[in-house]
Amino acid sequence: MKLNSATSIYFSPTGTTKKVISSILKGMCISSNTTIDMTKPSIRNDLSPAIEGDIVIIGVPVYEEKIPEMLHEFLVSLEGNGKPVVLIAVYGNFGEGIALNELNDIAKNSGFSVVAAASFIGEHSFSTREVPVQEGRPDYYDLSIAESFGRSILEKMKKVENPNNMILKIPEGKLPLMAKILPKNSARIFTKTPVADMNICNHCGVCVKLCPMNIIEKDTLKIDNNKCIRCFCCVKRCPKSARKIIYRPKFIVSKMLAEKNKIKKTPRIFI
Ligand SMILES: Cc1cc2nc3c(=O)[nH]c(=O)nc-3n(C[C@H](O)[C@H](O)[C@H](O)COP(=O)(O)O)c2cc1C
Ligand code: SF4
Ligand code: SF4
């Protein structure tokens, strides 16, 4: 089976998942790629989009050791029609939990043929200059693994006539105790709403445009805290650094993040 075209479907508020997918596509030597960027609320509202191309890549960041909850409805609406799919989970060096298993179940139920999967590490969304967590990842090494993964997929697919006959084994992940006992959206407990400092902000509107939940009020720049998922896209993409990530309680959250940053985890590939 030849791979000339692809559709990449991803959610990536701080850009790490998008970077990994770009490198995989580069390795696969795909000449034509259609993007379905689930980060944009308007895209997620359009259920069951048409999926073109010879192969599909679905990439999500890991939130609370799972697939981000707000993606479920859109992901289950996808129609695979037997197309080969590559599944990607990108996590911030804490744990990848059961994200790949959840993606695998959704993809199979939607009629995709899962041909490869992988988890990669990205700079943690809560990482700051003072408390860095895998700062700069995916780094050069991660992206070269992603590219070589893309080349392996290309080689594998050359030998495949019917992807529907393929079986890929993804080991069962585990949910740590913390993920089981903490309430949903626990990031809202451990961090404050990233309000804009109006002495620094120049009203450029970037945060309003990019917020994946569309909850930043255009004129006042206030955030609807009940709907904020703490993805911190509005902090990291603000050209004036007018918004900040503030932990609560500062000491405990900083200590926990620093602890999780000590051992550098590495990508896992299933092909
Ligand atoms: C609400 C939230 C929950 C997160 N939960 C986890 C987690 O359980 N394990 C982990 O290792 N990283 C976790 N992260 C970090 C992200 O998975 C990581 O930073 C990822 O690279 C972000 O992807 P993006 O840059 O494509 O948005 C979480 C991030 C957010 C915003
Ligand atoms: S991105 Fe930053 S500078 Fe621009 S409107 Fe938002 S807070 Fe203000
Ligand atoms: S307001 Fe909340 S959901 Fe929107 S970009 Fe900022 S952190 Fe993310």
PDB file of N, CA, C and O and ligand atoms in Angstrom, residues 11-17 61-65 90-95 122-126 187 229-231, ligand 1:
ATOM      1  N   PHE A  11      -5.101  17.769  18.737  1.00  0.00           N
ATOM      2  CA  PHE A  11      -5.449  18.826  19.707  1.00  0.00           C
ATOM      3  C   PHE A  11      -4.117  19.218  20.318  1.00  0.00           C
ATOM      4  O   PHE A  11      -3.373  18.358  20.786  1.00  0.00           O
ATOM      5  N   SER A  12      -3.788  20.527  20.284  1.00  0.00           N
ATOM      6  CA  SER A  12      -2.445  20.895  20.738  1.00  0.00           C
ATOM      7  C   SER A  12      -2.376  22.356  21.206  1.00  0.00           C
ATOM      8  O   SER A  12      -1.769  23.200  20.538  1.00  0.00           O
ATOM      9  N   PRO A  13      -2.946  22.653  22.396  1.00  0.00           N
ATOM     10  CA  PRO A  13      -2.958  24.053  22.854  1.00  0.00           C
ATOM     11  C   PRO A  13      -1.571  24.679  23.014  1.00  0.00           C
ATOM     12  O   PRO A  13      -1.396  25.867  22.751  1.00  0.00           O
ATOM     13  N   THR A  14      -0.557  23.881  23.422  1.00  0.00           N
ATOM     14  CA  THR A  14       0.775  24.484  23.577  1.00  0.00           C
ATOM     15  C   THR A  14       1.770  23.991  22.520  1.00  0.00           C
ATOM     16  O   THR A  14       2.973  24.227  22.641  1.00  0.00           O
ATOM     17  N   GLY A  15       1.270  23.286  21.513  1.00  0.00           N
ATOM     18  CA  GLY A  15       2.064  23.024  20.308  1.00  0.00           C
ATOM     19  C   GLY A  15       2.968  21.799  20.306  1.00  0.00           C
ATOM     20  O   GLY A  15       3.556  21.495  19.273  1.00  0.00           O
ATOM     21  N   THR A  16       3.078  21.061  21.415  1.00  0.00           N
ATOM     22  CA  THR A  16       4.033  19.934  21.421  1.00  0.00           C
ATOM     23  C   THR A  16       3.508  18.751  20.592  1.00  0.00           C
ATOM     24  O   THR A  16       4.269  18.116  19.855  1.00  0.00           O
ATOM     25  N   THR A  17       2.205  18.490  20.685  1.00  0.00           N
ATOM     26  CA  THR A  17       1.627  17.360  19.931  1.00  0.00           C
ATOM     27  C   THR A  17       1.754  17.642  18.428  1.00  0.00           C
ATOM     28  O   THR A  17       2.116  16.758  17.644  1.00  0.00           O
ATOM     29  N   PRO A  61      -2.765  15.387  23.557  1.00  0.00           N
ATOM     30  CA  PRO A  61      -1.972  15.423  24.780  1.00  0.00           C
ATOM     31  C   PRO A  61      -2.676  14.610  25.869  1.00  0.00           C
ATOM     32  O   PRO A  61      -3.889  14.409  25.790  1.00  0.00           O
ATOM     33  N   VAL A  62      -1.920  14.157  26.846  1.00  0.00           N
ATOM     34  CA  VAL A  62      -2.516  13.412  27.967  1.00  0.00           C
ATOM     35  C   VAL A  62      -2.940  14.417  29.030  1.00  0.00           C
ATOM     36  O   VAL A  62      -2.143  15.253  29.447  1.00  0.00           O
ATOM     37  N   TYR A  63      -4.211  14.372  29.420  1.00  0.00           N
ATOM     38  CA  TYR A  63      -4.730  15.205  30.512  1.00  0.00           C
ATOM     39  C   TYR A  63      -5.246  14.266  31.594  1.00  0.00           C
ATOM     40  O   TYR A  63      -6.110  13.427  31.318  1.00  0.00           O
ATOM     41  N   GLU A  64      -4.723  14.424  32.798  1.00  0.00           N
ATOM     42  CA  GLU A  64      -5.151  13.584  33.928  1.00  0.00           C
ATOM     43  C   GLU A  64      -5.089  12.107  33.561  1.00  0.00           C
ATOM     44  O   GLU A  64      -6.007  11.339  33.811  1.00  0.00           O
ATOM     45  N   GLU A  65      -3.972  11.746  32.887  1.00  0.00           N
ATOM     46  CA  GLU A  65      -3.636  10.366  32.520  1.00  0.00           C
ATOM     47  C   GLU A  65      -4.609   9.765  31.501  1.00  0.00           C
ATOM     48  O   GLU A  65      -4.658   8.550  31.330  1.00  0.00           O
ATOM     49  N   VAL A  90       0.844  12.509  23.719  1.00  0.00           N
ATOM     50  CA  VAL A  90       2.010  13.302  24.153  1.00  0.00           C
ATOM     51  C   VAL A  90       1.764  13.740  25.597  1.00  0.00           C
ATOM     52  O   VAL A  90       0.707  14.300  25.902  1.00  0.00           O
ATOM     53  N   TYR A  91       2.710  13.446  26.481  1.00  0.00           N
ATOM     54  CA  TYR A  91       2.490  13.734  27.907  1.00  0.00           C
ATOM     55  C   TYR A  91       3.684  14.458  28.515  1.00  0.00           C
ATOM     56  O   TYR A  91       4.784  14.449  27.960  1.00  0.00           O
ATOM     57  N   GLY A  92       3.425  15.067  29.661  1.00  0.00           N
ATOM     58  CA  GLY A  92       4.422  15.968  30.251  1.00  0.00           C
ATOM     59  C   GLY A  92       5.343  15.369  31.288  1.00  0.00           C
ATOM     60  O   GLY A  92       5.671  16.031  32.283  1.00  0.00           O
ATOM     61  N   ASN A  93       5.730  14.077  31.081  1.00  0.00           N
ATOM     62  CA  ASN A  93       6.722  13.398  31.931  1.00  0.00           C
ATOM     63  C   ASN A  93       6.162  12.953  33.284  1.00  0.00           C
ATOM     64  O   ASN A  93       6.874  12.400  34.102  1.00  0.00           O
ATOM     65  N   PHE A  94       4.853  13.204  33.540  1.00  0.00           N
ATOM     66  CA  PHE A  94       4.239  12.641  34.753  1.00  0.00           C
ATOM     67  C   PHE A  94       3.912  11.182  34.450  1.00  0.00           C
ATOM     68  O   PHE A  94       4.579  10.288  34.936  1.00  0.00           O
ATOM     69  N   GLY A  95       2.870  10.996  33.613  1.00  0.00           N
ATOM     70  CA  GLY A  95       2.469   9.648  33.236  1.00  0.00           C
ATOM     71  C   GLY A  95       1.524   9.701  32.065  1.00  0.00           C
ATOM     72  O   GLY A  95       0.772  10.663  31.918  1.00  0.00           O
ATOM     73  N   GLY A 122       6.299  15.876  25.954  1.00  0.00           N
ATOM     74  CA  GLY A 122       6.344  17.298  25.608  1.00  0.00           C
ATOM     75  C   GLY A 122       6.555  18.105  26.879  1.00  0.00           C
ATOM     76  O   GLY A 122       6.253  17.629  27.975  1.00  0.00           O
ATOM     77  N   GLU A 123       7.054  19.326  26.716  1.00  0.00           N
ATOM     78  CA  GLU A 123       7.154  20.214  27.877  1.00  0.00           C
ATOM     79  C   GLU A 123       5.785  20.277  28.566  1.00  0.00           C
ATOM     80  O   GLU A 123       4.760  20.419  27.893  1.00  0.00           O
ATOM     81  N   HIS A 124       5.778  20.131  29.883  1.00  0.00           N
ATOM     82  CA  HIS A 124       4.504  20.115  30.596  1.00  0.00           C
ATOM     83  C   HIS A 124       3.813  21.470  30.490  1.00  0.00           C
ATOM     84  O   HIS A 124       4.459  22.512  30.614  1.00  0.00           O
ATOM     85  N   SER A 125       2.510  21.434  30.265  1.00  0.00           N
ATOM     86  CA  SER A 125       1.730  22.675  30.127  1.00  0.00           C
ATOM     87  C   SER A 125       1.900  23.586  31.351  1.00  0.00           C
ATOM     88  O   SER A 125       1.778  24.800  31.245  1.00  0.00           O
ATOM     89  N   PHE A 126       2.176  23.017  32.524  1.00  0.00           N
ATOM     90  CA  PHE A 126       2.312  23.813  33.759  1.00  0.00           C
ATOM     91  C   PHE A 126       3.756  24.261  33.999  1.00  0.00           C
ATOM     92  O   PHE A 126       4.062  24.882  35.016  1.00  0.00           O
ATOM     93  N   ALA A 187      -6.803  20.346  37.623  1.00  0.00           N
ATOM     94  CA  ALA A 187      -5.837  21.423  37.353  1.00  0.00           C
ATOM     95  C   ALA A 187      -6.365  22.753  37.870  1.00  0.00           C
ATOM     96  O   ALA A 187      -5.601  23.652  38.202  1.00  0.00           O
ATOM     97  N   ILE A 229      -9.892  24.957  31.098  1.00  0.00           N
ATOM     98  CA  ILE A 229      -9.293  23.627  31.279  1.00  0.00           C
ATOM     99  C   ILE A 229      -7.831  23.723  31.719  1.00  0.00           C
ATOM    100  O   ILE A 229      -7.141  22.723  31.819  1.00  0.00           O
ATOM    101  N   ARG A 230      -7.349  24.955  31.914  1.00  0.00           N
ATOM    102  CA  ARG A 230      -5.952  25.196  32.344  1.00  0.00           C
ATOM    103  C   ARG A 230      -4.939  24.611  31.358  1.00  0.00           C
ATOM    104  O   ARG A 230      -3.947  24.009  31.749  1.00  0.00           O
ATOM    105  N   CYS A 231      -5.235  24.785  30.060  1.00  0.00           N
ATOM    106  CA  CYS A 231      -4.280  24.300  29.053  1.00  0.00           C
ATOM    107  C   CYS A 231      -3.084  25.253  28.965  1.00  0.00           C
ATOM    108  O   CYS A 231      -2.030  24.906  28.472  1.00  0.00           O
TER     109      CYS A 231
HETATM  110  C1  LIG B   1      -5.121  19.862  32.301  1.00  0.00           C
HETATM  111  C2  LIG B   1      -3.835  19.144  32.020  1.00  0.00           C
HETATM  112  C3  LIG B   1      -3.602  17.896  32.546  1.00  0.00           C
HETATM  113  C4  LIG B   1      -2.399  17.231  32.267  1.00  0.00           C
HETATM  114  N1  LIG B   1      -2.227  15.959  32.738  1.00  0.00           N
HETATM  115  C5  LIG B   1      -1.072  15.315  32.488  1.00  0.00           C
HETATM  116  C6  LIG B   1      -0.860  13.984  32.960  1.00  0.00           C
HETATM  117  O1  LIG B   1      -1.747  13.339  33.536  1.00  0.00           O
HETATM  118  N2  LIG B   1       0.345  13.419  32.749  1.00  0.00           N
HETATM  119  C7  LIG B   1       1.355  14.081  32.109  1.00  0.00           C
HETATM  120  O2  LIG B   1       2.454  13.537  32.005  1.00  0.00           O
HETATM  121  N3  LIG B   1       1.167  15.316  31.587  1.00  0.00           N
HETATM  122  C8  LIG B   1      -0.024  15.936  31.758  1.00  0.00           C
HETATM  123  N4  LIG B   1      -0.226  17.186  31.227  1.00  0.00           N
HETATM  124  C9  LIG B   1       0.815  17.784  30.380  1.00  0.00           C
HETATM  125  C10 LIG B   1       0.537  17.623  28.888  1.00  0.00           C
HETATM  126  O3  LIG B   1       0.185  16.320  28.570  1.00  0.00           O
HETATM  127  C11 LIG B   1       1.814  17.971  28.105  1.00  0.00           C
HETATM  128  O4  LIG B   1       2.326  19.193  28.495  1.00  0.00           O
HETATM  129  C12 LIG B   1       1.600  17.976  26.595  1.00  0.00           C
HETATM  130  O5  LIG B   1       2.879  18.069  26.001  1.00  0.00           O
HETATM  131  C13 LIG B   1       0.744  19.145  26.119  1.00  0.00           C
HETATM  132  O6  LIG B   1       0.450  19.013  24.751  1.00  0.00           O
HETATM  133  P1  LIG B   1       0.255  20.261  23.740  1.00  0.00           P
HETATM  134  O7  LIG B   1       1.542  21.048  23.774  1.00  0.00           O
HETATM  135  O8  LIG B   1       0.056  19.611  22.435  1.00  0.00           O
HETATM  136  O9  LIG B   1      -0.886  21.062  24.239  1.00  0.00           O
HETATM  137  C14 LIG B   1      -1.412  17.850  31.472  1.00  0.00           C
HETATM  138  C15 LIG B   1      -1.650  19.122  30.954  1.00  0.00           C
HETATM  139  C16 LIG B   1      -2.854  19.769  31.215  1.00  0.00           C
HETATM  140  C17 LIG B   1      -3.097  21.116  30.603  1.00  0.00           C
END
